[in-house]
PDB file of C-alpha atoms in Angstrom:
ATOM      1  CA  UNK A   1      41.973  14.994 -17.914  1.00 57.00           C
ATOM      2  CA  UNK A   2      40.399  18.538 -17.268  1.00 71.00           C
ATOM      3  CA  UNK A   3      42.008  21.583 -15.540  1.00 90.00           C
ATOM      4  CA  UNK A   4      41.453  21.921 -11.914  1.00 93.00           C
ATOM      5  CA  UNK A   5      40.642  25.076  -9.844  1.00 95.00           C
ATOM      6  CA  UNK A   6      39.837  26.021  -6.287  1.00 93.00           C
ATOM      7  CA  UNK A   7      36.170  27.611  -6.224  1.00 96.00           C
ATOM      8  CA  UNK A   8      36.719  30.712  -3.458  1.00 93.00           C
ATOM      9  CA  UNK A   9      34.860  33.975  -2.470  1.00 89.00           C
ATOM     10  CA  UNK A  10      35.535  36.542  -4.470  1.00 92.00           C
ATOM     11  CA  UNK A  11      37.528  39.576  -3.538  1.00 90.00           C
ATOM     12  CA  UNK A  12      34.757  41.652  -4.264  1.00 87.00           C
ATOM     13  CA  UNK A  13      32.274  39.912  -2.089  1.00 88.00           C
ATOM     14  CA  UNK A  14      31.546  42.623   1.356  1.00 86.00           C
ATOM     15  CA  UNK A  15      31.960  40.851   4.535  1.00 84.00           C
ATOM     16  CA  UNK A  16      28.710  42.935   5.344  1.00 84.00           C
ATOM     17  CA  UNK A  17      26.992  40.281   3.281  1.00 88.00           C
ATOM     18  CA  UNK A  18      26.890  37.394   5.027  1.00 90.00           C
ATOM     19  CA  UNK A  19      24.156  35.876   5.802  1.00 94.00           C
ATOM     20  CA  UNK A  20      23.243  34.145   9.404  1.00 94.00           C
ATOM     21  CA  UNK A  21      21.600  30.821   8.890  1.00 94.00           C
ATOM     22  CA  UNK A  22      18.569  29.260  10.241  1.00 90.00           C
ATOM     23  CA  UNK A  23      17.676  25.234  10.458  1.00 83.00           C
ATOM     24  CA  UNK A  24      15.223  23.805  12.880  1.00 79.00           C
ATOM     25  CA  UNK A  25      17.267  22.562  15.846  1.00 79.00           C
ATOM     26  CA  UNK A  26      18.546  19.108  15.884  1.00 74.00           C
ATOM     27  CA  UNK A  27      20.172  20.071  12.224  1.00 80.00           C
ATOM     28  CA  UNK A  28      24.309  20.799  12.276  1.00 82.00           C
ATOM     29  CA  UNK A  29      25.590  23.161   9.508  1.00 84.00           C
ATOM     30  CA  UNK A  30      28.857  20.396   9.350  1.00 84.00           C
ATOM     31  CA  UNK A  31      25.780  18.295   7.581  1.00 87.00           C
ATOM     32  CA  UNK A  32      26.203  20.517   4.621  1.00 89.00           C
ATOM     33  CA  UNK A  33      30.173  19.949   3.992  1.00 89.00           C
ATOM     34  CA  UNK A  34      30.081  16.125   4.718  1.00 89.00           C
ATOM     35  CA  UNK A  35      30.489  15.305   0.920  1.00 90.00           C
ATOM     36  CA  UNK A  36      27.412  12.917   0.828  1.00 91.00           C
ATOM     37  CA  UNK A  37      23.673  13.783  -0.366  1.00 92.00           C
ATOM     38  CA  UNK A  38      21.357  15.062   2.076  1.00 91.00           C
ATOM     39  CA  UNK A  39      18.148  12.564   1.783  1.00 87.00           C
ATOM     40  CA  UNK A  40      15.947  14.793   4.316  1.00 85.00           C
ATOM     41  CA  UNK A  41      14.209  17.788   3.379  1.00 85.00           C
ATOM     42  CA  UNK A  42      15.437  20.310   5.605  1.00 87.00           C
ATOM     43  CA  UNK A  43      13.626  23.945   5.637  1.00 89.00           C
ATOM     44  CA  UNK A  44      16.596  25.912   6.245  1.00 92.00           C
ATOM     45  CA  UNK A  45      16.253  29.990   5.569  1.00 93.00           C
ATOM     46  CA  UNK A  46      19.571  32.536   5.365  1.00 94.00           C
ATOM     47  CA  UNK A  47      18.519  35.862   7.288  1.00 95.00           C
ATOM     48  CA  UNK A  48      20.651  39.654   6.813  1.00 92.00           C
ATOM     49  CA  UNK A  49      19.717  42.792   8.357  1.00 90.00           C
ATOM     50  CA  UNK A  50      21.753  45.622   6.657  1.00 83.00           C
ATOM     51  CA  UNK A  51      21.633  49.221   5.972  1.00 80.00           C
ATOM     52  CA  UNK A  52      22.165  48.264   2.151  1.00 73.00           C
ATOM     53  CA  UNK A  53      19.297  47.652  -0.358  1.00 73.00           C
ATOM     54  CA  UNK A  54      18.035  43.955  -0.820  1.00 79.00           C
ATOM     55  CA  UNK A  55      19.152  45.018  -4.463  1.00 82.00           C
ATOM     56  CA  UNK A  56      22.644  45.818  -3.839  1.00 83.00           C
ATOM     57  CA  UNK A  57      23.321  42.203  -1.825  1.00 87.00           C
ATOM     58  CA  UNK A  58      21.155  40.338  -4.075  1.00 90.00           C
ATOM     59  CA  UNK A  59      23.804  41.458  -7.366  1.00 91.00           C
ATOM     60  CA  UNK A  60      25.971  37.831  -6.213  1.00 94.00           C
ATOM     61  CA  UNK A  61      25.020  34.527  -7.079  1.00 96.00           C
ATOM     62  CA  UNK A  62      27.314  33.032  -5.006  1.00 95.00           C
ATOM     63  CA  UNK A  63      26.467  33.629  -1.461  1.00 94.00           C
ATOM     64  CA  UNK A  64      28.177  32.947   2.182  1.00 92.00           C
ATOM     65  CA  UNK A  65      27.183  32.722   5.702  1.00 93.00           C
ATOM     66  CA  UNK A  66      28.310  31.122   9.246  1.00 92.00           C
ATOM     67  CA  UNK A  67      26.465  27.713   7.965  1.00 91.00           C
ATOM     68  CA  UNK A  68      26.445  26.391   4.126  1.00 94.00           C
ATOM     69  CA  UNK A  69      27.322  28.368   0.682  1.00 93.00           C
ATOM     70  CA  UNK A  70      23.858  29.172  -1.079  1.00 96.00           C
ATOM     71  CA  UNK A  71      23.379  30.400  -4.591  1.00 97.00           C
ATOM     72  CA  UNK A  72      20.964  32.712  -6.592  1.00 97.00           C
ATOM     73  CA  UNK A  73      18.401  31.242  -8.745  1.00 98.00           C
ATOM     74  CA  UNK A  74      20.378  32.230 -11.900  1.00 97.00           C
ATOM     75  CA  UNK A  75      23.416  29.981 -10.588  1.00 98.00           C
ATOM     76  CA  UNK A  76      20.654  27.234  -9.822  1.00 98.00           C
ATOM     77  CA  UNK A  77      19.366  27.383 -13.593  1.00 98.00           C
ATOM     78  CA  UNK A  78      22.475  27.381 -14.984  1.00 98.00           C
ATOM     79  CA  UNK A  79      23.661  23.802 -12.722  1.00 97.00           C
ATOM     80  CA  UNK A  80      20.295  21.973 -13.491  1.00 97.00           C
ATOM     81  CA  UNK A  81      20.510  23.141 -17.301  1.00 97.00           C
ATOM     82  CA  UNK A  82      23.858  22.095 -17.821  1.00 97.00           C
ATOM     83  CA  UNK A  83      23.503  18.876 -16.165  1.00 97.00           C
ATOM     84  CA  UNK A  84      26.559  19.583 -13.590  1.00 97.00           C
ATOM     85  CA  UNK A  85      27.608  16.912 -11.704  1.00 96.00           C
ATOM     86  CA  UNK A  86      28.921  16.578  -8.084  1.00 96.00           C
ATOM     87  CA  UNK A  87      26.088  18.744  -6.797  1.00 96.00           C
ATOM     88  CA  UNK A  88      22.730  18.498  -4.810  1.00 96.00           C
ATOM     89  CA  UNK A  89      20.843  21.623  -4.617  1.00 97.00           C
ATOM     90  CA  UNK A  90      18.641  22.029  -1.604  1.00 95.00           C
ATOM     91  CA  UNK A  91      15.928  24.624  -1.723  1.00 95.00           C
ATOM     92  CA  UNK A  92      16.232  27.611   0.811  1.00 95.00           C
ATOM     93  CA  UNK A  93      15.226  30.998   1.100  1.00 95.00           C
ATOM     94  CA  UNK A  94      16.982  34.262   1.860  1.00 95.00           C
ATOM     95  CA  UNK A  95      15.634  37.239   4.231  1.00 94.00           C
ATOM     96  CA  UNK A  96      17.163  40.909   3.857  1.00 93.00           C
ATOM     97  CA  UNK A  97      15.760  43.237   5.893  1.00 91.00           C
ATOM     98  CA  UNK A  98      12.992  40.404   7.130  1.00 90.00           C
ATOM     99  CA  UNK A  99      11.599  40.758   3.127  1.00 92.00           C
ATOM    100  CA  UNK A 100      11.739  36.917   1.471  1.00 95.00           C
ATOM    101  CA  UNK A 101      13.446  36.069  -1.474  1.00 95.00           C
ATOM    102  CA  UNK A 102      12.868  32.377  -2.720  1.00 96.00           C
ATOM    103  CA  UNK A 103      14.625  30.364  -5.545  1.00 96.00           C
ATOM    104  CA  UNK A 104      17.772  30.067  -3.622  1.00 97.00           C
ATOM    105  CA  UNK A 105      19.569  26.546  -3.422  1.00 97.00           C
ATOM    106  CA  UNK A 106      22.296  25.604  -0.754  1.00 96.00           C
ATOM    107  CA  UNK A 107      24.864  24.446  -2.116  1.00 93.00           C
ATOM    108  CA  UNK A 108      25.788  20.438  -1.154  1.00 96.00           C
ATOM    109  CA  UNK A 109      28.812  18.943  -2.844  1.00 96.00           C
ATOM    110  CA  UNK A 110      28.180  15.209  -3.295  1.00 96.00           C
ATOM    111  CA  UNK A 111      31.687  13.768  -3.540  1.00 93.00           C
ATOM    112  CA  UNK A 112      35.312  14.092  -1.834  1.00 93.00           C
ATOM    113  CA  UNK A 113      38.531  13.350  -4.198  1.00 91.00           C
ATOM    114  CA  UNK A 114      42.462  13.413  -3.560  1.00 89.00           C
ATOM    115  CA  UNK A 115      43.400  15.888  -5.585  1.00 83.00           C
ATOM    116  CA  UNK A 116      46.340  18.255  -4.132  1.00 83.00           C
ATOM    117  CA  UNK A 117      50.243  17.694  -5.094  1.00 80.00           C
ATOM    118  CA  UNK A 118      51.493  16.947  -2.017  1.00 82.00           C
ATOM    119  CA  UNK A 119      54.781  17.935  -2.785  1.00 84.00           C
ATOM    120  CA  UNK A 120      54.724  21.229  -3.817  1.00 84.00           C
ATOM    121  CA  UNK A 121      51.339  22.101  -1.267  1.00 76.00           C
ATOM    122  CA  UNK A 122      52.709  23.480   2.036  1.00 75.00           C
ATOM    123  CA  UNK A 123      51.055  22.677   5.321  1.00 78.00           C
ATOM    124  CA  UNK A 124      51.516  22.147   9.214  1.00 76.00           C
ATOM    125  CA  UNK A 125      49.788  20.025  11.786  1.00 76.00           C
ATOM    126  CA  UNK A 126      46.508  21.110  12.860  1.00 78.00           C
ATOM    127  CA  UNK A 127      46.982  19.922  16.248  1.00 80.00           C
ATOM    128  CA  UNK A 128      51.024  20.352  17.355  1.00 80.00           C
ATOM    129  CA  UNK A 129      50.773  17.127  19.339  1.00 82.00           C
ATOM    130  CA  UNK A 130      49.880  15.538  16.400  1.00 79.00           C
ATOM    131  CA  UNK A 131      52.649  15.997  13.710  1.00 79.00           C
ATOM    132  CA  UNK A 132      50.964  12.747  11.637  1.00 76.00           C
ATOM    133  CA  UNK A 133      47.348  13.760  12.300  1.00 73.00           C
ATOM    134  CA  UNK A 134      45.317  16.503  10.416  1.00 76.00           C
ATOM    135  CA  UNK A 135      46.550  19.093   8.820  1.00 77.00           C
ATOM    136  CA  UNK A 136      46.316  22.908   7.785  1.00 77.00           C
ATOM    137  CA  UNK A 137      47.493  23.644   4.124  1.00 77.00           C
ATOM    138  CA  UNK A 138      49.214  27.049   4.140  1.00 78.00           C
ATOM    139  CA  UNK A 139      50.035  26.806   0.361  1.00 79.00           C
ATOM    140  CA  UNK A 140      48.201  24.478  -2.192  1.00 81.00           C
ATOM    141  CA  UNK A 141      49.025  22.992  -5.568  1.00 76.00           C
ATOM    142  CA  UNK A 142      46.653  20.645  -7.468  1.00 83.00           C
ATOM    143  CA  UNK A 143      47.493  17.674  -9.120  1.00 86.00           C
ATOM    144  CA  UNK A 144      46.133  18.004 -12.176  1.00 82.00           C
ATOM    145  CA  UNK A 145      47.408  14.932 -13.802  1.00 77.00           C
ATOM    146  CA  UNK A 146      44.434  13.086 -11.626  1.00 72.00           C
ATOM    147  CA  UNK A 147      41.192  12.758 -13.808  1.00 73.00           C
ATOM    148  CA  UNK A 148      37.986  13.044 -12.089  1.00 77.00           C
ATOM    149  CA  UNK A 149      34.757  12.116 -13.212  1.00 86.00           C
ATOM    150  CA  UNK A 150      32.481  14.693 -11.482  1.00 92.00           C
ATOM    151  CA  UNK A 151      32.544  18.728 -12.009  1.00 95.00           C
ATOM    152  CA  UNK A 152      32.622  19.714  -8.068  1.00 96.00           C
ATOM    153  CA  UNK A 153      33.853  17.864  -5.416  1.00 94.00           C
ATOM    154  CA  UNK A 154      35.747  18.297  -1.987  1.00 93.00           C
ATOM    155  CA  UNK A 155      39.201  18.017  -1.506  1.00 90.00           C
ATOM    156  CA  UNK A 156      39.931  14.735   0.283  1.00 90.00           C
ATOM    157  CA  UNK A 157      43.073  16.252   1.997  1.00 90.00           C
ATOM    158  CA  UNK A 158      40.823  19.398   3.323  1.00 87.00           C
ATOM    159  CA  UNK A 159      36.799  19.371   3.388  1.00 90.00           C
ATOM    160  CA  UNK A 160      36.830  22.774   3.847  1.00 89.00           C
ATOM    161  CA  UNK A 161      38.131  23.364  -0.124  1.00 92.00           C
ATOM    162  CA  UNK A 162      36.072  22.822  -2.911  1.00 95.00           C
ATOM    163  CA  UNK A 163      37.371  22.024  -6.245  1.00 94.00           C
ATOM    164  CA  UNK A 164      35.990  22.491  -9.993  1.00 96.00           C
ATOM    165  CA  UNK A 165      36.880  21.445 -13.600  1.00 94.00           C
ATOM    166  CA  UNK A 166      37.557  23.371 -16.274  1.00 94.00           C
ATOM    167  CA  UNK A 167      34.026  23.699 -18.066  1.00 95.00           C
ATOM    168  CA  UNK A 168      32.722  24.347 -14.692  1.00 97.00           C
ATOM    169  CA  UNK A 169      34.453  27.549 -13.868  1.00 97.00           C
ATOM    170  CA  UNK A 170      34.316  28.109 -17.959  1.00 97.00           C
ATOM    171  CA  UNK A 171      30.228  28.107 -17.691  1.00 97.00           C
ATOM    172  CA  UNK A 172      30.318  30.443 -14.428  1.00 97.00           C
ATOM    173  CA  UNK A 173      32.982  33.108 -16.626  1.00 97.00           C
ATOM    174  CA  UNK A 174      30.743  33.049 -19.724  1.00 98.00           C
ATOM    175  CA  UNK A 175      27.396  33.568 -17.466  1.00 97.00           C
ATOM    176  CA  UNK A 176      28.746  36.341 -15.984  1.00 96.00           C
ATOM    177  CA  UNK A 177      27.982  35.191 -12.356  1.00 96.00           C
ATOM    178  CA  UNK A 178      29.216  37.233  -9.257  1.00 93.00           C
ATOM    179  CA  UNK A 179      30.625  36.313  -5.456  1.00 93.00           C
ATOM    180  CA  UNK A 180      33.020  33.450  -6.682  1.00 94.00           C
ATOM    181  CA  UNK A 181      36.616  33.357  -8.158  1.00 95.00           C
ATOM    182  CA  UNK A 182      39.087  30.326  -9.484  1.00 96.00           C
ATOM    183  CA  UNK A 183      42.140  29.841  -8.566  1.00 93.00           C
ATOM    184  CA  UNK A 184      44.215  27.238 -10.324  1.00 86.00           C
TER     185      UNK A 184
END
């Protein structure tokens, strides 16, 4: 059994800092959060035009934008070298201020677990006319008496939450990377 945390953006991450993505048309962002690996090479690119040095944005490795998370290629090393599972990284590259920055990875997470305590999360229907359908957590607690056999992964209960063990979040801490934060 390992620990479980929620994998969010960080509170020090600027909202001035997301990026707009761009994917050849036919492509859906939703492609990216479907919990499955991607078996097309896509040529996607993240663009940003801001007022603030390349430098200054570049200082996260955990990035956001209106389509898929992408990370720096520090975060990228760090996945491949320790062999972290749950994860397909798809090549991309960024554009600040229309200069190119390559070595960037999308982030796809392979996998979809239950893994929230339904009992002490809180939620509501998405949909009022639906009171059995989909919902929208307001609180969450995870289980963490479930053992999973994967590092990352999506919450069953809400695709939109990603989940990590212990040495995952343990590996990001002791790397000193930027843009993300745990929550248990």
């Amino acid at each position: 059994m390992t620990k479980l945390y929620l994998l969010e953006i960080s509170n020090n991450y600027p909202e001035s800092h997301w990026f707009k993505f761009k994917h050849p048309e036919g492509v859906d962002a939703i492609e990216f959060s479907q919990s499955k690996k991607i078996d097309t090479e896509i040529e996607t690119t993240f663009e940003k035009n801001s007022k603030k040095t390349s430098s200054k944005i570049l200082e996260h490795d955990f990035f956001f934008s209106d389509g898929p998370n992408f990370i720096s290629p520090k975060f990228s090393d760090l996945i491949r070298s320790e062999q972290i599972t749950g994860l397909q990284l798809m090549a991309t590259s960024i554009a600040i201020n229309k200069e190119i920055h390559t070595g960037y990875n999308i982030f796809v997470v392979t996998n979809k677990r239950n893994c929230f305590n339904e009992k002490k999360s809180s939620f509501e229907p998405l949909l009022p006319y639906l009171p059995d359908g989909p919902r929208k957590y307001t609180s969450i607690s995870l289980d963490q008496m479930t053992t999973h056999d994967t590092d990352v992964f999506r919450a069953q209960e809400d695709f939109t939450r990603i989940i990590v063990s212990q040495r995952f979040r343990d590996l990001c801490l002791s790397n000193n990377l930027n843009g993300l934060k745990f929550v248990e």
